[in-house]
mmCIF file of C-alpha atoms and ligand atoms in Angstrom:
data_model
loop_
_atom_site.group_PDB
_atom_site.id
_atom_site.type_symbol
_atom_site.label_atom_id
_atom_site.label_comp_id
_atom_site.label_asym_id
_atom_site.label_seq_id
_atom_site.Cartn_x
_atom_site.Cartn_y
_atom_site.Cartn_z
ATOM 1 C CA MET A 1 -6.698 27.492 101.450
ATOM 2 C CA THR A 2 -6.471 28.288 97.707
ATOM 3 C CA TYR A 3 -7.596 26.990 94.530
ATOM 4 C CA GLN A 4 -5.512 28.822 91.667
ATOM 5 C CA VAL A 5 -2.169 27.557 90.842
ATOM 6 C CA ASN A 6 0.584 27.675 93.187
ATOM 7 C CA GLU A 7 3.916 29.233 91.748
ATOM 8 C CA LYS A 8 5.602 25.786 90.551
ATOM 9 C CA GLY A 9 1.694 24.727 88.549
ATOM 10 C CA PHE A 10 -0.018 22.636 90.376
ATOM 11 C CA TYR A 11 -3.318 22.762 92.075
ATOM 12 C CA GLY A 12 -3.368 21.002 95.145
ATOM 13 C CA LYS A 13 -1.091 17.626 94.210
ATOM 14 C CA PHE A 14 -1.984 17.997 90.407
ATOM 15 C CA GLY A 15 -0.828 19.527 87.976
ATOM 16 C CA GLY A 16 3.221 20.612 87.116
ATOM 17 C CA ALA A 17 5.237 20.365 84.336
ATOM 18 C CA TYR A 18 5.593 16.159 83.068
ATOM 19 C CA ILE A 19 7.341 16.774 79.694
ATOM 20 C CA PRO A 20 10.016 14.977 77.845
ATOM 21 C CA GLU A 21 13.306 17.092 77.979
ATOM 22 C CA MET A 22 13.365 18.111 74.292
ATOM 23 C CA LEU A 23 10.445 20.470 75.061
ATOM 24 C CA TYR A 24 11.720 22.023 78.139
ATOM 25 C CA PRO A 25 12.596 24.990 76.353
ATOM 26 C CA ASN A 26 9.041 25.516 74.964
ATOM 27 C CA ILE A 27 7.246 25.452 77.656
ATOM 28 C CA GLU A 28 9.967 27.146 79.800
ATOM 29 C CA SER A 29 10.175 30.375 77.652
ATOM 30 C CA LEU A 30 6.431 29.998 78.128
ATOM 31 C CA ARG A 31 5.862 29.565 81.681
ATOM 32 C CA ASN A 32 8.898 32.267 82.001
ATOM 33 C CA GLN A 33 6.801 34.686 80.155
ATOM 34 C CA TYR A 34 3.234 34.425 79.536
ATOM 35 C CA LEU A 35 2.143 36.827 83.320
ATOM 36 C CA GLU A 36 4.046 39.164 81.522
ATOM 37 C CA ILE A 37 3.200 39.879 78.857
ATOM 38 C CA ILE A 38 -0.680 39.063 79.002
ATOM 39 C CA ALA A 39 0.146 41.887 82.467
ATOM 40 C CA LYS A 40 1.273 44.443 80.176
ATOM 41 C CA PRO A 41 -1.556 47.050 78.627
ATOM 42 C CA GLU A 42 -1.258 46.523 75.645
ATOM 43 C CA PHE A 43 -2.085 43.336 76.036
ATOM 44 C CA GLN A 44 -5.099 43.827 77.223
ATOM 45 C CA ARG A 45 -6.535 46.187 75.296
ATOM 46 C CA ASP A 46 -5.634 44.566 72.324
ATOM 47 C CA PHE A 47 -7.450 41.239 73.968
ATOM 48 C CA ASN A 48 -10.260 43.449 75.336
ATOM 49 C CA ALA A 49 -10.824 45.237 71.650
ATOM 50 C CA LEU A 50 -11.296 41.822 70.039
ATOM 51 C CA LEU A 51 -13.202 40.515 72.205
ATOM 52 C CA SER A 52 -15.289 43.183 72.455
ATOM 53 C CA ASP A 53 -15.424 43.348 68.157
ATOM 54 C CA TYR A 54 -14.524 40.271 66.887
ATOM 55 C CA VAL A 55 -15.332 37.671 69.418
ATOM 56 C CA GLY A 56 -19.514 40.136 70.336
ATOM 57 C CA ARG A 57 -18.731 40.070 74.440
ATOM 58 C CA PRO A 58 -19.786 40.784 76.043
ATOM 59 C CA THR A 59 -22.156 38.239 75.724
ATOM 60 C CA PRO A 60 -25.483 38.631 77.304
ATOM 61 C CA LEU A 61 -26.320 36.977 80.964
ATOM 62 C CA TYR A 62 -29.731 36.015 79.690
ATOM 63 C CA PHE A 63 -32.372 35.344 83.262
ATOM 64 C CA SER A 64 -33.732 32.307 81.780
ATOM 65 C CA LYS A 65 -38.283 33.176 82.372
ATOM 66 C CA ASN A 66 -39.555 29.606 81.495
ATOM 67 C CA MET A 67 -37.247 27.408 83.064
ATOM 68 C CA SER A 68 -37.140 29.572 86.678
ATOM 69 C CA ALA A 69 -40.604 28.752 87.062
ATOM 70 C CA GLN A 70 -40.369 25.221 86.173
ATOM 71 C CA TYR A 71 -37.085 24.648 88.535
ATOM 72 C CA ASN A 72 -38.183 27.156 91.575
ATOM 73 C CA CYS A 73 -35.625 28.744 91.627
ATOM 74 C CA LYS A 74 -33.533 32.337 89.890
ATOM 75 C CA LEU A 75 -32.192 30.564 86.417
ATOM 76 C CA TYR A 76 -29.135 32.701 84.146
ATOM 77 C CA LEU A 77 -27.707 31.642 81.315
ATOM 78 C CA LYS A 78 -24.262 32.784 80.424
ATOM 79 C CA ARG A 79 -24.408 32.511 76.728
ATOM 80 C CA GLU A 80 -21.212 32.205 75.362
ATOM 81 C CA ASP A 81 -23.219 30.662 72.420
ATOM 82 C CA LEU A 82 -23.777 33.413 70.659
ATOM 83 C CA ASN A 83 -19.504 34.241 70.068
ATOM 84 C CA HIS A 84 -18.324 34.159 67.160
ATOM 85 C CA THR A 85 -17.303 30.812 65.907
ATOM 86 C CA GLY A 86 -20.825 29.643 67.983
ATOM 87 C CA ALA A 87 -18.856 28.758 71.528
ATOM 88 C CA HIS A 88 -16.574 30.235 74.347
ATOM 89 C CA LYS A 89 -13.866 28.099 72.671
ATOM 90 C CA ILE A 90 -12.472 31.713 70.501
ATOM 91 C CA ASN A 91 -11.997 33.890 74.348
ATOM 92 C CA ASN A 92 -8.665 31.246 74.721
ATOM 93 C CA THR A 93 -7.555 31.886 70.994
ATOM 94 C CA ILE A 94 -7.436 34.952 70.727
ATOM 95 C CA GLY A 95 -5.331 34.969 73.738
ATOM 96 C CA GLN A 96 -2.940 33.201 72.777
ATOM 97 C CA ILE A 97 -2.247 34.081 69.378
ATOM 98 C CA LEU A 98 -1.938 37.901 70.844
ATOM 99 C CA LEU A 99 0.342 36.193 73.071
ATOM 100 C CA ALA A 100 2.748 34.555 69.547
ATOM 101 C CA ARG A 101 3.267 37.600 68.344
ATOM 102 C CA TYR A 102 4.510 39.057 71.180
ATOM 103 C CA LEU A 103 6.933 35.379 71.543
ATOM 104 C CA GLY A 104 7.969 36.381 67.998
ATOM 105 C CA LYS A 105 5.996 33.437 66.857
ATOM 106 C CA GLU A 106 5.131 33.272 63.185
ATOM 107 C CA LYS A 107 3.300 29.542 62.913
ATOM 108 C CA ILE A 108 0.792 28.266 65.160
ATOM 109 C CA ILE A 109 -0.277 24.469 66.106
ATOM 110 C CA ALA A 110 -3.620 22.416 67.208
ATOM 111 C CA GLU A 111 -4.291 19.317 67.777
ATOM 112 C CA THR A 112 -8.421 18.916 67.801
ATOM 113 C CA GLY A 113 -10.892 16.229 68.117
ATOM 114 C CA ALA A 114 -14.244 17.047 67.163
ATOM 115 C CA GLY A 115 -13.238 19.897 64.931
ATOM 116 C CA GLN A 116 -14.208 23.396 66.819
ATOM 117 C CA HIS A 117 -11.182 24.266 68.585
ATOM 118 C CA GLY A 118 -9.240 23.509 65.137
ATOM 119 C CA VAL A 119 -12.066 26.302 63.605
ATOM 120 C CA ALA A 120 -10.951 28.646 66.483
ATOM 121 C CA THR A 121 -7.630 28.335 65.966
ATOM 122 C CA ALA A 122 -8.476 28.306 62.874
ATOM 123 C CA THR A 123 -9.855 31.561 62.124
ATOM 124 C CA VAL A 124 -7.537 33.273 64.793
ATOM 125 C CA CYS A 125 -4.485 32.333 62.291
ATOM 126 C CA ALA A 126 -6.632 34.265 59.713
ATOM 127 C CA LEU A 127 -7.560 37.022 61.682
ATOM 128 C CA MET A 128 -3.561 37.918 62.518
ATOM 129 C CA ASN A 129 -2.362 36.491 58.856
ATOM 130 C CA MET A 130 -0.918 33.660 60.532
ATOM 131 C CA ASP A 131 0.492 29.969 59.143
ATOM 132 C CA CYS A 132 -1.922 27.228 61.044
ATOM 133 C CA ILE A 133 -1.128 23.849 61.155
ATOM 134 C CA VAL A 134 -3.875 21.327 62.736
ATOM 135 C CA TYR A 135 -3.483 17.639 63.948
ATOM 136 C CA MET A 136 -6.464 15.784 63.553
ATOM 137 C CA GLY A 137 -6.876 12.266 63.874
ATOM 138 C CA LYS A 138 -7.507 10.536 60.620
ATOM 139 C CA VAL A 139 -10.900 8.916 61.697
ATOM 140 C CA ASP A 140 -12.140 11.989 62.931
ATOM 141 C CA THR A 141 -11.467 13.996 59.978
ATOM 142 C CA GLU A 142 -14.232 11.200 58.506
ATOM 143 C CA ARG A 143 -16.517 11.925 61.158
ATOM 144 C CA GLN A 144 -16.111 16.228 61.164
ATOM 145 C CA GLN A 145 -16.417 17.060 57.302
ATOM 146 C CA ALA A 146 -17.839 20.230 58.134
ATOM 147 C CA ASN A 147 -15.785 21.196 60.805
ATOM 148 C CA VAL A 148 -12.296 20.346 58.054
ATOM 149 C CA ALA A 149 -14.060 22.223 55.124
ATOM 150 C CA ARG A 150 -14.432 24.975 57.878
ATOM 151 C CA MET A 151 -10.554 24.806 58.674
ATOM 152 C CA ARG A 152 -9.485 24.381 54.802
ATOM 153 C CA MET A 153 -11.740 27.781 53.694
ATOM 154 C CA LEU A 154 -10.213 29.541 57.151
ATOM 155 C CA GLY A 155 -6.575 29.134 55.097
ATOM 156 C CA ALA A 156 -5.587 26.002 57.416
ATOM 157 C CA LYS A 157 -3.205 23.025 56.744
ATOM 158 C CA VAL A 158 -5.372 20.033 58.059
ATOM 159 C CA VAL A 159 -2.749 16.998 58.732
ATOM 160 C CA ALA A 160 -4.649 13.235 59.266
ATOM 161 C CA VAL A 161 -3.169 12.027 60.845
ATOM 162 C CA THR A 162 -2.824 7.524 60.808
ATOM 163 C CA SER A 163 -0.995 6.635 63.928
ATOM 164 C CA GLY A 164 -2.681 5.048 66.577
ATOM 165 C CA SER A 165 -6.286 4.671 66.892
ATOM 166 C CA GLN A 166 -6.077 7.984 65.037
ATOM 167 C CA THR A 167 -8.097 10.056 67.177
ATOM 168 C CA LEU A 168 -6.943 12.899 69.087
ATOM 169 C CA LYS A 169 -4.912 11.449 71.754
ATOM 170 C CA ASP A 170 -2.920 10.911 68.660
ATOM 171 C CA ALA A 171 -3.044 13.739 66.869
ATOM 172 C CA THR A 172 -1.732 15.960 70.471
ATOM 173 C CA ASN A 173 0.984 12.992 70.516
ATOM 174 C CA GLU A 174 1.416 14.491 66.499
ATOM 175 C CA ALA A 175 1.714 17.832 67.542
ATOM 176 C CA MET A 176 4.125 17.786 70.630
ATOM 177 C CA ARG A 177 6.379 16.358 67.736
ATOM 178 C CA HIS A 178 6.030 19.069 65.420
ATOM 179 C CA TRP A 179 6.791 20.770 68.559
ATOM 180 C CA ILE A 180 9.675 19.940 69.537
ATOM 181 C CA ASN A 181 11.197 20.137 65.962
ATOM 182 C CA HIS A 182 10.111 23.558 65.680
ATOM 183 C CA PRO A 183 10.697 25.646 68.856
ATOM 184 C CA GLU A 184 11.546 29.094 67.648
ATOM 185 C CA ASP A 185 9.084 29.967 64.999
ATOM 186 C CA THR A 186 6.079 28.316 66.153
ATOM 187 C CA HIS A 187 3.158 28.513 69.268
ATOM 188 C CA TYR A 188 1.342 25.305 70.530
ATOM 189 C CA ILE A 189 -2.154 26.574 71.170
ATOM 190 C CA ILE A 190 -4.181 23.795 74.116
ATOM 191 C CA GLY A 191 -7.539 23.778 73.873
ATOM 192 C CA SER A 192 -8.808 23.152 77.044
ATOM 193 C CA VAL A 193 -7.133 23.696 80.514
ATOM 194 C CA VAL A 194 -5.183 21.128 80.167
ATOM 195 C CA GLY A 195 -1.081 20.059 79.115
ATOM 196 C CA PRO A 196 1.379 20.540 81.089
ATOM 197 C CA HIS A 197 1.886 24.086 82.915
ATOM 198 C CA PRO A 198 1.726 26.709 82.868
ATOM 199 C CA TYR A 199 -1.294 26.080 79.749
ATOM 200 C CA PRO A 200 -3.996 25.300 82.576
ATOM 201 C CA ASP A 201 -3.749 28.359 84.490
ATOM 202 C CA MET A 202 -3.120 30.392 81.142
ATOM 203 C CA VAL A 203 -6.280 29.177 79.539
ATOM 204 C CA ALA A 204 -8.185 29.749 82.873
ATOM 205 C CA ARG A 205 -7.593 33.212 83.113
ATOM 206 C CA PHE A 206 -8.026 33.528 79.197
ATOM 207 C CA GLN A 207 -11.445 32.114 79.663
ATOM 208 C CA SER A 208 -12.185 33.805 83.553
ATOM 209 C CA VAL A 209 -13.713 36.869 81.158
ATOM 210 C CA ILE A 210 -16.851 34.668 81.309
ATOM 211 C CA SER A 211 -16.848 34.799 85.249
ATOM 212 C CA LYS A 212 -15.650 38.688 84.907
ATOM 213 C CA GLU A 213 -18.939 39.847 83.174
ATOM 214 C CA ILE A 214 -21.003 37.518 85.238
ATOM 215 C CA LYS A 215 -20.415 39.402 88.227
ATOM 216 C CA SER A 216 -20.751 42.724 86.794
ATOM 217 C CA GLN A 217 -24.163 41.460 84.959
ATOM 218 C CA LEU A 218 -25.526 40.165 88.379
ATOM 219 C CA LEU A 219 -24.968 43.099 89.717
ATOM 220 C CA LYS A 220 -27.012 45.340 87.922
ATOM 221 C CA LYS A 221 -29.139 42.968 87.393
ATOM 222 C CA GLU A 222 -29.939 41.243 91.376
ATOM 223 C CA GLY A 223 -28.012 43.922 93.290
ATOM 224 C CA ARG A 224 -25.407 41.277 93.718
ATOM 225 C CA GLU A 225 -22.089 40.293 92.311
ATOM 226 C CA ASN A 226 -21.872 36.783 92.962
ATOM 227 C CA PRO A 227 -24.647 33.749 91.983
ATOM 228 C CA ASP A 228 -25.306 30.762 95.107
ATOM 229 C CA ALA A 229 -24.222 28.415 92.054
ATOM 230 C CA VAL A 230 -22.599 28.129 88.653
ATOM 231 C CA ILE A 231 -23.368 24.913 86.815
ATOM 232 C CA ALA A 232 -20.599 23.706 83.802
ATOM 233 C CA CYS A 233 -19.847 20.792 81.646
ATOM 234 C CA VAL A 234 -16.475 19.648 81.716
ATOM 235 C CA GLY A 235 -14.584 17.845 78.515
ATOM 236 C CA GLY A 236 -11.537 19.455 79.582
ATOM 237 C CA GLY A 237 -12.368 22.366 81.704
ATOM 238 C CA SER A 238 -11.846 25.911 80.507
ATOM 239 C CA ASN A 239 -16.080 27.117 80.110
ATOM 240 C CA ALA A 240 -16.048 25.721 83.568
ATOM 241 C CA ALA A 241 -13.058 27.132 84.419
ATOM 242 C CA GLY A 242 -13.314 30.658 83.500
ATOM 243 C CA GLY A 243 -16.954 29.918 84.681
ATOM 244 C CA PHE A 244 -15.847 29.606 87.853
ATOM 245 C CA TYR A 245 -12.830 31.520 87.680
ATOM 246 C CA HIS A 246 -13.810 34.518 89.894
ATOM 247 C CA PHE A 247 -15.936 32.395 92.541
ATOM 248 C CA LEU A 248 -13.630 29.621 93.261
ATOM 249 C CA GLU A 249 -12.148 31.883 96.469
ATOM 250 C CA ASN A 250 -15.707 32.434 97.320
ATOM 251 C CA GLN A 251 -17.030 29.568 99.930
ATOM 252 C CA SER A 252 -20.782 30.675 99.610
ATOM 253 C CA VAL A 253 -20.773 30.441 95.504
ATOM 254 C CA ARG A 254 -21.881 26.428 95.069
ATOM 255 C CA LEU A 255 -19.467 25.184 91.992
ATOM 256 C CA ILE A 256 -21.108 22.130 89.910
ATOM 257 C CA ALA A 257 -19.073 20.640 87.312
ATOM 258 C CA ALA A 258 -21.055 17.990 84.455
ATOM 259 C CA GLU A 259 -19.759 15.156 83.459
ATOM 260 C CA ALA A 260 -21.103 12.806 80.393
ATOM 261 C CA ALA A 261 -21.590 8.877 81.354
ATOM 262 C CA GLY A 262 -21.961 8.814 77.733
ATOM 263 C CA LEU A 263 -24.158 5.244 78.088
ATOM 264 C CA GLY A 264 -23.319 4.808 82.031
ATOM 265 C CA VAL A 265 -20.391 5.580 84.790
ATOM 266 C CA SER A 266 -20.336 1.105 85.043
ATOM 267 C CA THR A 267 -20.959 0.638 81.044
ATOM 268 C CA GLY A 268 -17.937 1.076 80.155
ATOM 269 C CA LYS A 269 -18.905 3.487 77.900
ATOM 270 C CA SER A 270 -18.385 6.306 79.469
ATOM 271 C CA ALA A 271 -16.209 9.233 79.923
ATOM 272 C CA ALA A 272 -17.242 10.604 83.635
ATOM 273 C CA THR A 273 -13.556 11.243 84.875
ATOM 274 C CA THR A 274 -13.940 11.756 88.167
ATOM 275 C CA ALA A 275 -16.282 9.129 89.072
ATOM 276 C CA LEU A 276 -14.279 6.255 87.233
ATOM 277 C CA GLY A 277 -10.817 7.889 87.243
ATOM 278 C CA LYS A 278 -7.270 7.546 89.389
ATOM 279 C CA ASP A 279 -4.329 9.580 89.890
ATOM 280 C CA GLY A 280 -2.328 9.108 87.011
ATOM 281 C CA ILE A 281 -0.259 11.394 84.104
ATOM 282 C CA LEU A 282 -1.742 12.409 80.872
ATOM 283 C CA HIS A 283 -0.548 15.127 78.244
ATOM 284 C CA GLY A 284 2.111 16.017 80.684
ATOM 285 C CA SER A 285 0.213 16.571 83.870
ATOM 286 C CA ARG A 286 -1.106 14.852 87.005
ATOM 287 C CA THR A 287 -4.473 14.626 87.010
ATOM 288 C CA LEU A 288 -7.135 12.050 87.291
ATOM 289 C CA LEU A 289 -7.462 10.028 84.120
ATOM 290 C CA MET A 290 -9.737 7.080 83.060
ATOM 291 C CA GLN A 291 -6.647 4.273 82.630
ATOM 292 C CA THR A 292 -6.510 0.231 83.059
ATOM 293 C CA ASP A 293 -4.914 -1.182 86.495
ATOM 294 C CA ASP A 294 -1.409 -0.914 84.202
ATOM 295 C CA GLY A 295 -1.789 2.578 83.287
ATOM 296 C CA GLN A 296 -3.163 2.200 79.777
ATOM 297 C CA VAL A 297 -5.300 5.178 78.661
ATOM 298 C CA ILE A 298 -9.099 3.458 78.333
ATOM 299 C CA GLU A 299 -10.706 4.797 75.101
ATOM 300 C CA PRO A 300 -13.363 7.538 76.513
ATOM 301 C CA TYR A 301 -16.942 7.614 75.127
ATOM 302 C CA SER A 302 -19.303 10.194 75.101
ATOM 303 C CA ILE A 303 -22.296 11.228 72.707
ATOM 304 C CA SER A 304 -21.013 14.681 72.907
ATOM 305 C CA ALA A 305 -17.330 14.457 70.919
ATOM 306 C CA GLY A 306 -16.681 17.741 73.420
ATOM 307 C CA LEU A 307 -16.939 15.817 76.043
ATOM 308 C CA ASP A 308 -14.824 12.039 75.358
ATOM 309 C CA TYR A 309 -11.940 13.125 76.695
ATOM 310 C CA PRO A 310 -9.884 10.101 79.583
ATOM 311 C CA GLY A 311 -8.415 13.320 81.664
ATOM 312 C CA ILE A 312 -9.834 16.449 83.589
ATOM 313 C CA GLY A 313 -7.760 19.341 83.600
ATOM 314 C CA ALA A 314 -5.566 19.936 86.951
ATOM 315 C CA MET A 315 -7.835 22.287 88.608
ATOM 316 C CA HIS A 316 -11.211 20.503 88.539
ATOM 317 C CA ALA A 317 -8.936 17.518 89.543
ATOM 318 C CA HIS A 318 -7.925 19.459 92.816
ATOM 319 C CA LEU A 319 -11.980 20.799 92.825
ATOM 320 C CA PHE A 320 -13.255 17.873 92.961
ATOM 321 C CA ASP A 321 -10.231 16.045 95.727
ATOM 322 C CA SER A 322 -10.516 18.964 97.899
ATOM 323 C CA ARG A 323 -14.382 18.635 98.143
ATOM 324 C CA ARG A 324 -15.155 22.361 96.651
ATOM 325 C CA ALA A 325 -16.876 21.861 93.465
ATOM 326 C CA ASP A 326 -19.360 19.086 93.215
ATOM 327 C CA PHE A 327 -19.570 16.713 90.581
ATOM 328 C CA TYR A 328 -22.681 14.722 88.316
ATOM 329 C CA ALA A 329 -21.898 12.796 85.695
ATOM 330 C CA ILE A 330 -24.999 12.951 83.368
ATOM 331 C CA THR A 331 -26.027 10.293 80.558
ATOM 332 C CA ASP A 332 -26.462 10.235 77.094
ATOM 333 C CA GLU A 333 -30.485 10.228 76.819
ATOM 334 C CA GLU A 334 -30.470 12.807 79.822
ATOM 335 C CA ALA A 335 -28.608 15.625 78.364
ATOM 336 C CA MET A 336 -29.996 14.664 75.171
ATOM 337 C CA GLU A 337 -33.557 15.313 76.774
ATOM 338 C CA SER A 338 -31.864 18.493 77.748
ATOM 339 C CA GLY A 339 -30.812 20.236 74.872
ATOM 340 C CA LEU A 340 -34.176 18.619 73.864
ATOM 341 C CA ALA A 341 -36.490 21.107 76.416
ATOM 342 C CA LEU A 342 -34.060 24.057 76.116
ATOM 343 C CA SER A 343 -34.721 24.385 72.908
ATOM 344 C CA ALA A 344 -38.428 24.130 72.948
ATOM 345 C CA THR A 345 -38.998 25.844 76.235
ATOM 346 C CA GLU A 346 -36.550 29.288 75.600
ATOM 347 C CA GLY A 347 -36.126 28.615 71.925
ATOM 348 C CA ILE A 348 -32.089 28.287 72.692
ATOM 349 C CA ILE A 349 -30.654 25.120 70.962
ATOM 350 C CA PRO A 350 -27.549 24.482 73.099
ATOM 351 C CA ALA A 351 -24.504 22.472 72.095
ATOM 352 C CA ILE A 352 -24.946 18.667 73.424
ATOM 353 C CA GLU A 353 -21.799 19.337 75.877
ATOM 354 C CA THR A 354 -23.618 21.887 76.961
ATOM 355 C CA ALA A 355 -26.997 20.103 77.685
ATOM 356 C CA HIS A 356 -25.064 17.698 80.033
ATOM 357 C CA ALA A 357 -25.355 20.957 82.445
ATOM 358 C CA LEU A 358 -28.511 22.024 81.825
ATOM 359 C CA SER A 359 -29.258 17.863 83.078
ATOM 360 C CA VAL A 360 -27.629 18.477 86.064
ATOM 361 C CA LEU A 361 -30.928 20.342 87.338
ATOM 362 C CA ASP A 362 -32.990 17.533 87.065
ATOM 363 C CA LYS A 363 -30.199 16.321 90.394
ATOM 364 C CA VAL A 364 -30.253 19.366 92.092
ATOM 365 C CA ASN A 365 -32.907 21.139 94.013
ATOM 366 C CA PHE A 366 -32.429 25.064 94.953
ATOM 367 C CA LYS A 367 -34.640 27.499 96.892
ATOM 368 C CA PRO A 368 -36.749 30.292 95.012
ATOM 369 C CA GLN A 369 -34.615 33.205 96.126
ATOM 370 C CA ASP A 370 -31.288 30.927 94.934
ATOM 371 C CA ILE A 371 -29.661 32.974 91.622
ATOM 372 C CA VAL A 372 -28.327 29.941 89.768
ATOM 373 C CA VAL A 373 -26.126 30.609 86.456
ATOM 374 C CA ILE A 374 -25.721 27.962 84.231
ATOM 375 C CA ILE A 375 -22.924 28.338 81.585
ATOM 376 C CA LEU A 376 -24.148 27.975 77.829
ATOM 377 C CA SER A 377 -20.680 26.931 76.582
ATOM 378 C CA GLY A 378 -21.753 26.724 72.657
ATOM 379 C CA ARG A 379 -25.149 26.072 70.559
ATOM 380 C CA GLY A 380 -26.447 23.192 68.857
ATOM 381 C CA ASP A 381 -26.088 24.120 65.170
ATOM 382 C CA LYS A 382 -22.804 21.445 64.872
ATOM 383 C CA ASP A 383 -25.494 19.219 66.779
ATOM 384 C CA LEU A 384 -28.371 18.571 64.826
ATOM 385 C CA GLU A 385 -27.615 14.972 63.241
ATOM 386 C CA THR A 386 -26.889 13.529 66.057
ATOM 387 C CA TYR A 387 -29.918 15.220 68.202
ATOM 388 C CA SER A 388 -32.520 14.431 64.539
ATOM 389 C CA GLN A 389 -31.308 10.844 64.530
ATOM 390 C CA TYR A 390 -32.369 10.849 68.349
ATOM 391 C CA LEU A 391 -36.010 12.616 67.755
ATOM 392 C CA ASN A 392 -36.080 10.102 64.758
ATOM 393 C CA ASP A 393 -35.437 6.636 66.865
ATOM 394 C CA LYS A 394 -37.439 7.965 69.749
ATOM 395 C CA GLU A 395 -40.232 8.149 67.499
ATOM 396 C CA ALA A 396 -40.011 4.953 66.227
ATOM 397 C CA LYS A 397 -39.853 3.739 69.663
ATOM 398 C CA ARG A 398 -43.517 4.732 69.918
HETATM 399 C C1 PLP B 1 -15.207 21.933 73.264
HETATM 400 C C2 PLP B 1 -16.711 22.105 74.412
HETATM 401 C C3 PLP B 1 -16.504 22.055 75.765
HETATM 402 C C4 PLP B 1 -15.419 21.313 76.038
HETATM 403 O O1 PLP B 1 -14.571 22.100 76.771
HETATM 404 P P1 PLP B 1 -14.306 22.264 78.178
HETATM 405 O O2 PLP B 1 -12.324 23.137 78.141
HETATM 406 O O3 PLP B 1 -14.456 21.478 78.895
HETATM 407 O O4 PLP B 1 -14.860 23.626 78.140
HETATM 408 C C5 PLP B 1 -17.573 22.680 76.143
HETATM 409 N N1 PLP B 1 -19.065 22.769 75.269
HETATM 410 C C6 PLP B 1 -18.719 23.508 73.632
HETATM 411 C C7 PLP B 1 -19.872 23.992 73.395
HETATM 412 C C8 PLP B 1 -17.232 23.097 73.010
HETATM 413 O O5 PLP B 1 -17.203 23.251 72.238
#
């Protein structure tokens, strides 16, 4: 059994490329070329140089002394929050923009929900002097004005999408439509391990630098490459895919994913895809997704915009289905408390997405000698308003 993608683009029964005929040439050209381009020594040289000097890699693997004592295990934090732009997303956008240049593309499009992927894409477009259009639901542009401002400063055109519910799925549809009409000069940068093959595998490869670094850093610090467990939050699943990647085939490494339960798995306000989802097709991929009995996608809910997605990457659907990974559903409140706790005990304010991964420590017991790595996917600066509202509400309740 392997947990990697097969040559047809499937992880077990999940994955593939279920796309309209019109998109076929774009996807086919990408599928035929991505592995060869990524393997080129010049590509690897440019990718690694930018990761090092522009993004700031390798990110530290920090031994969290205070939390280790509290949870009675050896806890390490993989500091993706210290990357340029504040999260792991830039690892992928750097890889994809280099790939776009090898493919001879001049223009970039992307979709974004909260704006984090839009900012990471606009950043690399500024760096590479490429045209950038970011599709974003109108409702989201109003909720995420700071990220809209960032994208505009970086030179991107932000298109506010007014169809449907004016959120992420509508922005994705609009980006797809643009791509169908401009296949020659445009590359579409997808922000997570979702979408039709080869996107999930391509994004996982670019993010796999996370687990590659963990191996060499643990070898130095602990004398062994493999931890006992890796914990990551899952929206679409790209930081988790990167953190798990080099441990997938090693059964002695426990893989643990945290998804957003929102107000609670059974409240109707949730984004816990493995707990609630059923087999179906979303954004060109067969996966688990939240849907009604007649197959309508259910609007997800989470306090954290980055986990507010009705599906999950095909790799994770397979890891869940095969029981290779354990999934925990974490409520808004549990995540907020974990975010506050890390801030107070280690002086690190995490993104609320990341805080979901930290909450797993309250649900799983480890042994004192266990080495546990948590992927600290992003920093909490973007979430200060939500954190301070939470603190205000808590004080008012006292
Ligand atoms: C976008 C985001 C996520 C969720 O995306 P994945 O593809 O599941 O990693 C998690 N954490 C942060 C900080 C993010 O910005």
